[in-house]
Short mmCIF file of C-alpha atoms and ligand atoms in Angstrom, two decimals:
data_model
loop_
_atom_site.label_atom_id
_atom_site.label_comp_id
_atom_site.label_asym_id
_atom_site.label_seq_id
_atom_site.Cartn_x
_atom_site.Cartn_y
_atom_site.Cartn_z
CA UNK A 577 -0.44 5.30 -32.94
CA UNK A 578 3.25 4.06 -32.60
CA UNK A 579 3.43 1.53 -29.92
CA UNK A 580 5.87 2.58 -27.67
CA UNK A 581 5.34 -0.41 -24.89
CA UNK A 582 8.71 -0.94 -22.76
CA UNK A 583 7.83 -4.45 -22.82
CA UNK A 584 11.31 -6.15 -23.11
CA UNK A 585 14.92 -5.90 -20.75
CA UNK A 586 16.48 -4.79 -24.14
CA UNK A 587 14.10 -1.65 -24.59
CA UNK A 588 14.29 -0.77 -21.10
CA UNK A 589 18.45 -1.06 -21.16
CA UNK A 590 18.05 0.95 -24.08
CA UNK A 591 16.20 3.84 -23.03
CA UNK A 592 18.09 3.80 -19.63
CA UNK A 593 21.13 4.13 -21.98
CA UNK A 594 20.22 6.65 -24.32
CA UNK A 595 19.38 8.92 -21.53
CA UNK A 596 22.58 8.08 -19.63
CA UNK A 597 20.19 7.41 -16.94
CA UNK A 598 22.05 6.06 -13.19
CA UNK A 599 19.67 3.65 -11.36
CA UNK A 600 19.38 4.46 -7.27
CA UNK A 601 19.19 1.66 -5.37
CA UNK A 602 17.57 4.19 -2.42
CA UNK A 603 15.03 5.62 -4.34
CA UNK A 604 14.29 1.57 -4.57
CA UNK A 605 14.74 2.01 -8.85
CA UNK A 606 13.57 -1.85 -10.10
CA UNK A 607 11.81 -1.49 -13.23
CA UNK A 608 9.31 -3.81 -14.78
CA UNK A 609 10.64 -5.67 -17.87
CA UNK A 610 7.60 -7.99 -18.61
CA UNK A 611 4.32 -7.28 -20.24
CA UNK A 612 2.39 -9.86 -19.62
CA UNK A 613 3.11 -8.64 -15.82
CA UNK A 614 2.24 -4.94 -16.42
CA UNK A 615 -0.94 -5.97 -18.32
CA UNK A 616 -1.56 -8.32 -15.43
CA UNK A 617 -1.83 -5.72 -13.12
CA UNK A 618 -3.93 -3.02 -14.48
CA UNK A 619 -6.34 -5.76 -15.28
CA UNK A 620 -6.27 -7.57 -12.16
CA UNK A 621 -6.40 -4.26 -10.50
CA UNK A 622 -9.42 -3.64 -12.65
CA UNK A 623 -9.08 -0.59 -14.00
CA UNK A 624 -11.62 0.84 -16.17
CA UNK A 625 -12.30 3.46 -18.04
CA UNK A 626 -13.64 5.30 -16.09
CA UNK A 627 -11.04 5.44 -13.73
CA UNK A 628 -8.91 8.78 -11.98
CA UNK A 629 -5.39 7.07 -11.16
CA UNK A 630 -2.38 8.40 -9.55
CA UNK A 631 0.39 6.38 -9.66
CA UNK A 632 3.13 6.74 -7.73
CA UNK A 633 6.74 6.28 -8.83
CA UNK A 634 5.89 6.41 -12.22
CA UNK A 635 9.96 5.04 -13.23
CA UNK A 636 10.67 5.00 -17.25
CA UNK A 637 6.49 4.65 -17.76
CA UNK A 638 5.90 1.08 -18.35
CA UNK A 639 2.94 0.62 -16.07
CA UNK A 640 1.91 4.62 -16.94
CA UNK A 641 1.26 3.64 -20.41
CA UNK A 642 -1.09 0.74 -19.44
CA UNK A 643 -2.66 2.44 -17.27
CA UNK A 644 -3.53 5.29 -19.32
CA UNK A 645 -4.79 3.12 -22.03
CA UNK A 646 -7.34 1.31 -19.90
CA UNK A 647 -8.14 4.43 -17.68
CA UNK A 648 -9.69 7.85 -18.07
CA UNK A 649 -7.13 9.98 -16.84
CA UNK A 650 -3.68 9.33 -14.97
CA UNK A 651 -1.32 11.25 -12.64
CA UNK A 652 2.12 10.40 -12.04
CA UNK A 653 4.74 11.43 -9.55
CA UNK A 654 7.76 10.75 -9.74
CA UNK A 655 10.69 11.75 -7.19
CA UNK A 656 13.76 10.82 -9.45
CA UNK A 657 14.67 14.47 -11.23
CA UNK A 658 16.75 12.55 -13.86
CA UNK A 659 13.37 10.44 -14.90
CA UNK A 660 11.44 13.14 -16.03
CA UNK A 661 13.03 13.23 -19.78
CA UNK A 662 12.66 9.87 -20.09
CA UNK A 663 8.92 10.00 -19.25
CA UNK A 664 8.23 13.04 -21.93
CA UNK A 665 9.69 10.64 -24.46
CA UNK A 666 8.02 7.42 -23.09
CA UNK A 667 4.64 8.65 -22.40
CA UNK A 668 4.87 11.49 -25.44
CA UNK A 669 1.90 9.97 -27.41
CA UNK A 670 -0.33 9.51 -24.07
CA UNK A 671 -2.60 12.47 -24.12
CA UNK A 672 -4.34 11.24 -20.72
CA UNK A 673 -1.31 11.15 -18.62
CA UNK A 674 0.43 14.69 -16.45
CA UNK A 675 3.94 13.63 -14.78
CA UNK A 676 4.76 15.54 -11.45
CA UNK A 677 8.00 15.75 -9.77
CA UNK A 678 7.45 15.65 -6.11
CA UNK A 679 7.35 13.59 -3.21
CA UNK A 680 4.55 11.41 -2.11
CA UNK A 681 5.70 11.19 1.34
CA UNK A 682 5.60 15.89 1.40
CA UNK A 683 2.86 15.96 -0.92
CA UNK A 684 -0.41 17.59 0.72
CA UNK A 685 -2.04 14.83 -0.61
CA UNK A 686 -5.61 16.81 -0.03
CA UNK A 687 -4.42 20.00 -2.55
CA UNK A 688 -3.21 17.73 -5.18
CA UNK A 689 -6.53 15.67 -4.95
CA UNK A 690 -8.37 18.77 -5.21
CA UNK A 691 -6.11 20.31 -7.93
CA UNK A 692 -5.81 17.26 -10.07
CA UNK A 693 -9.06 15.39 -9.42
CA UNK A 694 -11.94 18.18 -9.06
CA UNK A 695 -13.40 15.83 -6.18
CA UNK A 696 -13.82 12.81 -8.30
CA UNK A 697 -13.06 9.21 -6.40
CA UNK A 698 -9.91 7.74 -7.68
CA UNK A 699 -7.60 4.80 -7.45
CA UNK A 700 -4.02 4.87 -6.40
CA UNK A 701 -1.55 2.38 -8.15
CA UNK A 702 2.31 2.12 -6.59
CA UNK A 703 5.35 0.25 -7.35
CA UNK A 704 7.48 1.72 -5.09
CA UNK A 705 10.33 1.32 -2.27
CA UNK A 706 9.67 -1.35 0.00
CA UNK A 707 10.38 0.67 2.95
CA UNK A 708 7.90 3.40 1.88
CA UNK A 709 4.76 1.83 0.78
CA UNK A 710 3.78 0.60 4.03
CA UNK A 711 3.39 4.35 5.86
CA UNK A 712 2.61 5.26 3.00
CA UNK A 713 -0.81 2.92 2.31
CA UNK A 714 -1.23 3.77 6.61
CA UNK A 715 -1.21 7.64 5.49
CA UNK A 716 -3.33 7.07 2.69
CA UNK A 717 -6.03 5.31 4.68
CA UNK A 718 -5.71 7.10 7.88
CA UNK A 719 -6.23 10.52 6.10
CA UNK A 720 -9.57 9.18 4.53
CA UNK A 721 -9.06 10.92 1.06
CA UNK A 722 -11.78 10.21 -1.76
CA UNK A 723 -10.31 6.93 -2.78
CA UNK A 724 -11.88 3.88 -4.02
CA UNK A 725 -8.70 1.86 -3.90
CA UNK A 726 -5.22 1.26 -3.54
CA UNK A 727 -3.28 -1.60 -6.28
CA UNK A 728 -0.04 -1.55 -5.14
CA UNK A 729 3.47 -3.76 -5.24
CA UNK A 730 4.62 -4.88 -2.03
CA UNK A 731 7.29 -7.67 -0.87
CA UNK A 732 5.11 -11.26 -0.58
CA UNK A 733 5.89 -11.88 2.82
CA UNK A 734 3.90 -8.41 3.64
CA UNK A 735 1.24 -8.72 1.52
CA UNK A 736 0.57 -12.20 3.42
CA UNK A 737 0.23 -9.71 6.56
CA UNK A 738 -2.60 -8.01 4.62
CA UNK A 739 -4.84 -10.35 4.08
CA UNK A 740 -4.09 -13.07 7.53
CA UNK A 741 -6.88 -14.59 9.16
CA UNK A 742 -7.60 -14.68 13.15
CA UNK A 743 -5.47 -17.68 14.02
CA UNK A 744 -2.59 -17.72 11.45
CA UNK A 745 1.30 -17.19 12.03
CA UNK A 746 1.11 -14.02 9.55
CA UNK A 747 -2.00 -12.34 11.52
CA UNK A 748 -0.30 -8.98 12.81
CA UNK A 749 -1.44 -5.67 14.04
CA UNK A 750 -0.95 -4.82 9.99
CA UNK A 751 -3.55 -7.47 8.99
CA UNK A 752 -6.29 -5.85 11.23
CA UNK A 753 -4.44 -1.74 10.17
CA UNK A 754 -5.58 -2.80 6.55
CA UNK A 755 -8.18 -4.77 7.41
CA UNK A 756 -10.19 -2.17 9.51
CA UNK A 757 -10.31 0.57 5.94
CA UNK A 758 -10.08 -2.13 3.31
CA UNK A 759 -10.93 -5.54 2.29
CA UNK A 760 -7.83 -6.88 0.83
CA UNK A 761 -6.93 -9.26 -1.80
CA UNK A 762 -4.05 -10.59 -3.64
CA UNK A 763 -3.92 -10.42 -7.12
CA UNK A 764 -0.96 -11.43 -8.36
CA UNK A 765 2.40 -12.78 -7.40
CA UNK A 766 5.36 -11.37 -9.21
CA UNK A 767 8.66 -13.12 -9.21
CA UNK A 768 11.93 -11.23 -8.97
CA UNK A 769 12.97 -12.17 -12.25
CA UNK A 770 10.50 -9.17 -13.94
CA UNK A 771 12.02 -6.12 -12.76
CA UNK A 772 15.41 -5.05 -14.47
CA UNK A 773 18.15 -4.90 -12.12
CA UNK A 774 16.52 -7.93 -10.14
CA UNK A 775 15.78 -7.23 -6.70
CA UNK A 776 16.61 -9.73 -3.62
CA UNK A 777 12.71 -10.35 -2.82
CA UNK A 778 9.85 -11.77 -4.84
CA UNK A 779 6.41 -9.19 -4.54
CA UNK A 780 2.83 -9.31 -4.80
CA UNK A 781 0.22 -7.09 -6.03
CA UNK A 782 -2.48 -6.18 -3.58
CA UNK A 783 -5.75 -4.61 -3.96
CA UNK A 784 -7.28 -2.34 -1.15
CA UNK A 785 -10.84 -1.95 -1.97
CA UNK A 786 -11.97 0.58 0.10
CA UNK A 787 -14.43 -0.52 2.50
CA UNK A 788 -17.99 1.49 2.64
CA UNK A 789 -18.84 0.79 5.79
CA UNK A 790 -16.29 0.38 8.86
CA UNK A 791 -16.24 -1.91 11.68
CA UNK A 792 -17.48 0.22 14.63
CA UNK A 793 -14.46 1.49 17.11
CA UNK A 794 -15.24 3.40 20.13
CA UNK A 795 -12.09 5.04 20.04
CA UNK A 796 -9.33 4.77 16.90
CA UNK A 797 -6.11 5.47 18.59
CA UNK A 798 -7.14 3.43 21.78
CA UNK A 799 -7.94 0.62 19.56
CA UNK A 800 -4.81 0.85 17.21
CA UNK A 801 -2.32 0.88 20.17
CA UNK A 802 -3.81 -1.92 22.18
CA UNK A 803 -3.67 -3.90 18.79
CA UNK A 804 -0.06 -2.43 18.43
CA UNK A 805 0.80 -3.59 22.44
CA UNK A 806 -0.79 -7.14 21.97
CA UNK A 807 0.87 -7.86 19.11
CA UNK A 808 4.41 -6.11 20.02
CA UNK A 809 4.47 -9.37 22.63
CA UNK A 810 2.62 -11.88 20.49
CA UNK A 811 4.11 -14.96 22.36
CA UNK A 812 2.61 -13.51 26.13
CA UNK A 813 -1.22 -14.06 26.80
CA UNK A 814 -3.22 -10.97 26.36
CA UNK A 815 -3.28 -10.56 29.60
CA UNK A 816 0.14 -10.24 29.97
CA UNK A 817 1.01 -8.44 26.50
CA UNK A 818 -1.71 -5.52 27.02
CA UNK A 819 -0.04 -4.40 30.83
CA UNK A 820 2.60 -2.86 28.76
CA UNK A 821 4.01 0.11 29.82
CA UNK A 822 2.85 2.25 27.14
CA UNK A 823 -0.86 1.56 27.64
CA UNK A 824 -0.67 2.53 31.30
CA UNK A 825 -2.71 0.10 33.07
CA UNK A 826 -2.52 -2.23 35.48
CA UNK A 827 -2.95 -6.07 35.17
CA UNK A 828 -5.67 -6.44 37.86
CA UNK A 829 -7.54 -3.83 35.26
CA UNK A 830 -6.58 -5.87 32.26
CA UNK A 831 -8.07 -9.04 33.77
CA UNK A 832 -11.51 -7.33 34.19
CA UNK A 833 -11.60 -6.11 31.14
CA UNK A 834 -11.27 -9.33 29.53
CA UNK A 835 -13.74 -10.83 31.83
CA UNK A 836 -16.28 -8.14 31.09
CA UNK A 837 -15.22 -9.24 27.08
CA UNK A 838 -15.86 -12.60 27.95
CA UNK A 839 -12.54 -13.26 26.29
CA UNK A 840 -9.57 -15.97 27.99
CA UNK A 841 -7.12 -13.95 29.76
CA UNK A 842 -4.35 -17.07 28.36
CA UNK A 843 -5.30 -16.69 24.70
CA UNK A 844 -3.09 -14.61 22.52
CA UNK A 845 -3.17 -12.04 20.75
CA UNK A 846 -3.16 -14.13 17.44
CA UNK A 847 -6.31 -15.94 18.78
CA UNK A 848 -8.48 -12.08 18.87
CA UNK A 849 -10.68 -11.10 16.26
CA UNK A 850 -10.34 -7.25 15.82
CA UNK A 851 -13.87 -7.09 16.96
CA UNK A 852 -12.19 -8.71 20.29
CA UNK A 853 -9.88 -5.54 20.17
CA UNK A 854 -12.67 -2.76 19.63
CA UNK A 855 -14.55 -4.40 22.44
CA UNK A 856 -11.62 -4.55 24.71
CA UNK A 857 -10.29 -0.86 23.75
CA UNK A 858 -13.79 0.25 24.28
CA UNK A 859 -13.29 -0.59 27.85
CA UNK A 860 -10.10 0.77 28.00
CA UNK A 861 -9.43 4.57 30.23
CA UNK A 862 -7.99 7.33 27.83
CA UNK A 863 -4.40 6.51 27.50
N1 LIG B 1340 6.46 2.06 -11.74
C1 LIG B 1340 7.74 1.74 -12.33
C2 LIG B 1340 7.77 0.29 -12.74
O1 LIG B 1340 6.92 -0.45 -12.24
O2 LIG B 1340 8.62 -0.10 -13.54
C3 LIG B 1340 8.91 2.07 -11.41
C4 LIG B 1340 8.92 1.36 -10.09
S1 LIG B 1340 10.35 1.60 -9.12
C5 LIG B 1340 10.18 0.15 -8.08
C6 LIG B 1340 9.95 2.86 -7.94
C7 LIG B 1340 9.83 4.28 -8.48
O3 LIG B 1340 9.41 5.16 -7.42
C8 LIG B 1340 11.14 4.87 -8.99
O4 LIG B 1340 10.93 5.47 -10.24
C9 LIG B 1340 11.54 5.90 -7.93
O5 LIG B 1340 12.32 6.94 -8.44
C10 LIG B 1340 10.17 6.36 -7.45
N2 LIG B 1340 10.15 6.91 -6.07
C11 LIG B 1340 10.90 6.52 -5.01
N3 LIG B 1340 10.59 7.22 -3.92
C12 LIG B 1340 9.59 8.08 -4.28
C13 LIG B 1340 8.86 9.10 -3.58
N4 LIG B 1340 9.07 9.34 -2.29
N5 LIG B 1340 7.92 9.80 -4.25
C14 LIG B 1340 7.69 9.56 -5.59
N6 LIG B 1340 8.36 8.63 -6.29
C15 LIG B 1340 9.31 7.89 -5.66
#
């Protein structure tokens, strides 16, 4: 089989070229130039062959083609109208690989699982605008689709968020979001200096393995939006952070909740363990 591997900033400009191909800076259009990185990744991300992928924001293919070498079968969507040649003639030797022009963020995600996937468990891999992948990763683990796990670029700073620790600066409400579905893990960093143009921010890979079992929560939208509240205010005390306005509660109420939780009204939010939160939010009225 002829290797077709975009593996160098000369065969990407090339095929860009030959296609007459604009790059969109919204659409968030930095391709991978490196191999080693691309490899990296699907490895990393362990991908077998065994595995259902869809990736999103497929680009010109590089990471398509790994993928569908490792993997059993892949799905790509891809937004970008203009991209779609350029895949046929990238991917045109990949038998395991169907492109679809859509959007993730209007996709029902549930009908193309079922379509594409007959019910098996599959893994998601994304490269894809910074400003996107986050509510995107929260839609794909709120809607609790048959997924085993999510490998995805995001900017190094964020991917930080993921995976803090009780205690540390970068513990947000994001780290205990991710951490509630997934345990999280880093497994690579990629400098700027891969993607072709070069964007302004290094990345990270992350992997989302999809947790089995899930920390018990009374009540998930109570517990997400006093997470949300404490952490809106990080620099208050809990006490002071959670009698926000939007949670609708007095302080007086706060304070007994947090005695009843056996938790120091003058820590902060930083200092809670999301099993701090679910037992606090258990306490909580409906909101
Ligand atoms: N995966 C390729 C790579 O690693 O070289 C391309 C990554 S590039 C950072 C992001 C890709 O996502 C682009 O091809 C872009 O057109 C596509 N994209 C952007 N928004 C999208 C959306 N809402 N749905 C599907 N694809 C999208």
């Amino acid at each position: 089989m002829e290797d077709r591997r975009l593996y160098s900033p000369k065969m990407v400009r090339d095929i860009l070229e030959k296609h007459n191909f604009k790059l969109s800076k919204s659409l968030g259009q930095n391709f991978l130039i490196d191999g080693n990185i691309v490899r990296s990744i699907v490895e990393k991300g362990g991908i077998t062959e065994k595995d259902f992928i869809l990736e999103i924001g497929p680009g010109i293919g590089t990471l398509t083609e790994e993928l569908s070498i490792k993997a059993k079968y892949v799905v790509g969507i891809e937004l970008d109208e203009a991209l779609l040649p350029i895949l046929k003639e990238t991917l045109r030797e990949r038998k395991n690989v169907e492109i679809i022009h859509g959007d993730i963020l209007k996709i029902d995600l549930e009908e193309l699982f079922h379509k594409e996937f007959k019910g098996e468990s599959i893994k998601i891999v994304a490269n894809l605008p910074y400003y996107i992948t986050t509510p995107i990763i929260g839609r794909l683990l709120e809607e609790e689709l048959n997924i085993q796990g999510i490998i995805v670029m995001i900017q190094k700073e964020v991917a930080r968020r993921m995976i803090a620790k009780t205690n540390s600066k970068d513990y947000s409400a994001l780290s205990i979001f991710v951490q509630y579905y997934t345990d999280p893990e880093i497994i690579l960093n990629v400098p700027r200096s891969v993607f072709l143009p070069k964007p302004k921010v290094d990345s990270s890979v992350i992997r989302l393995n999809l947790k089995n079992q899930k920390m018990k929560v009374e009540n998930k939208e109570i517990f997400f939006k006093v997470v949300r509240s404490a952490f809106n205010q990080r620099r208050k005390t809990i006490q002071n952070s959670l009698s926000s306005k939007e949670l609708n509660i007095s302080k007086e109420k706060i304070k007994e909740i947090l005695t009843l939780c056996n938790i120091d009204p003058q820590k902060r939010a930083e200092n809670l363990t999301a099993e701090d939160f679910a037992k606090i939010s258990s306490l909580f009225p409906p909101i």
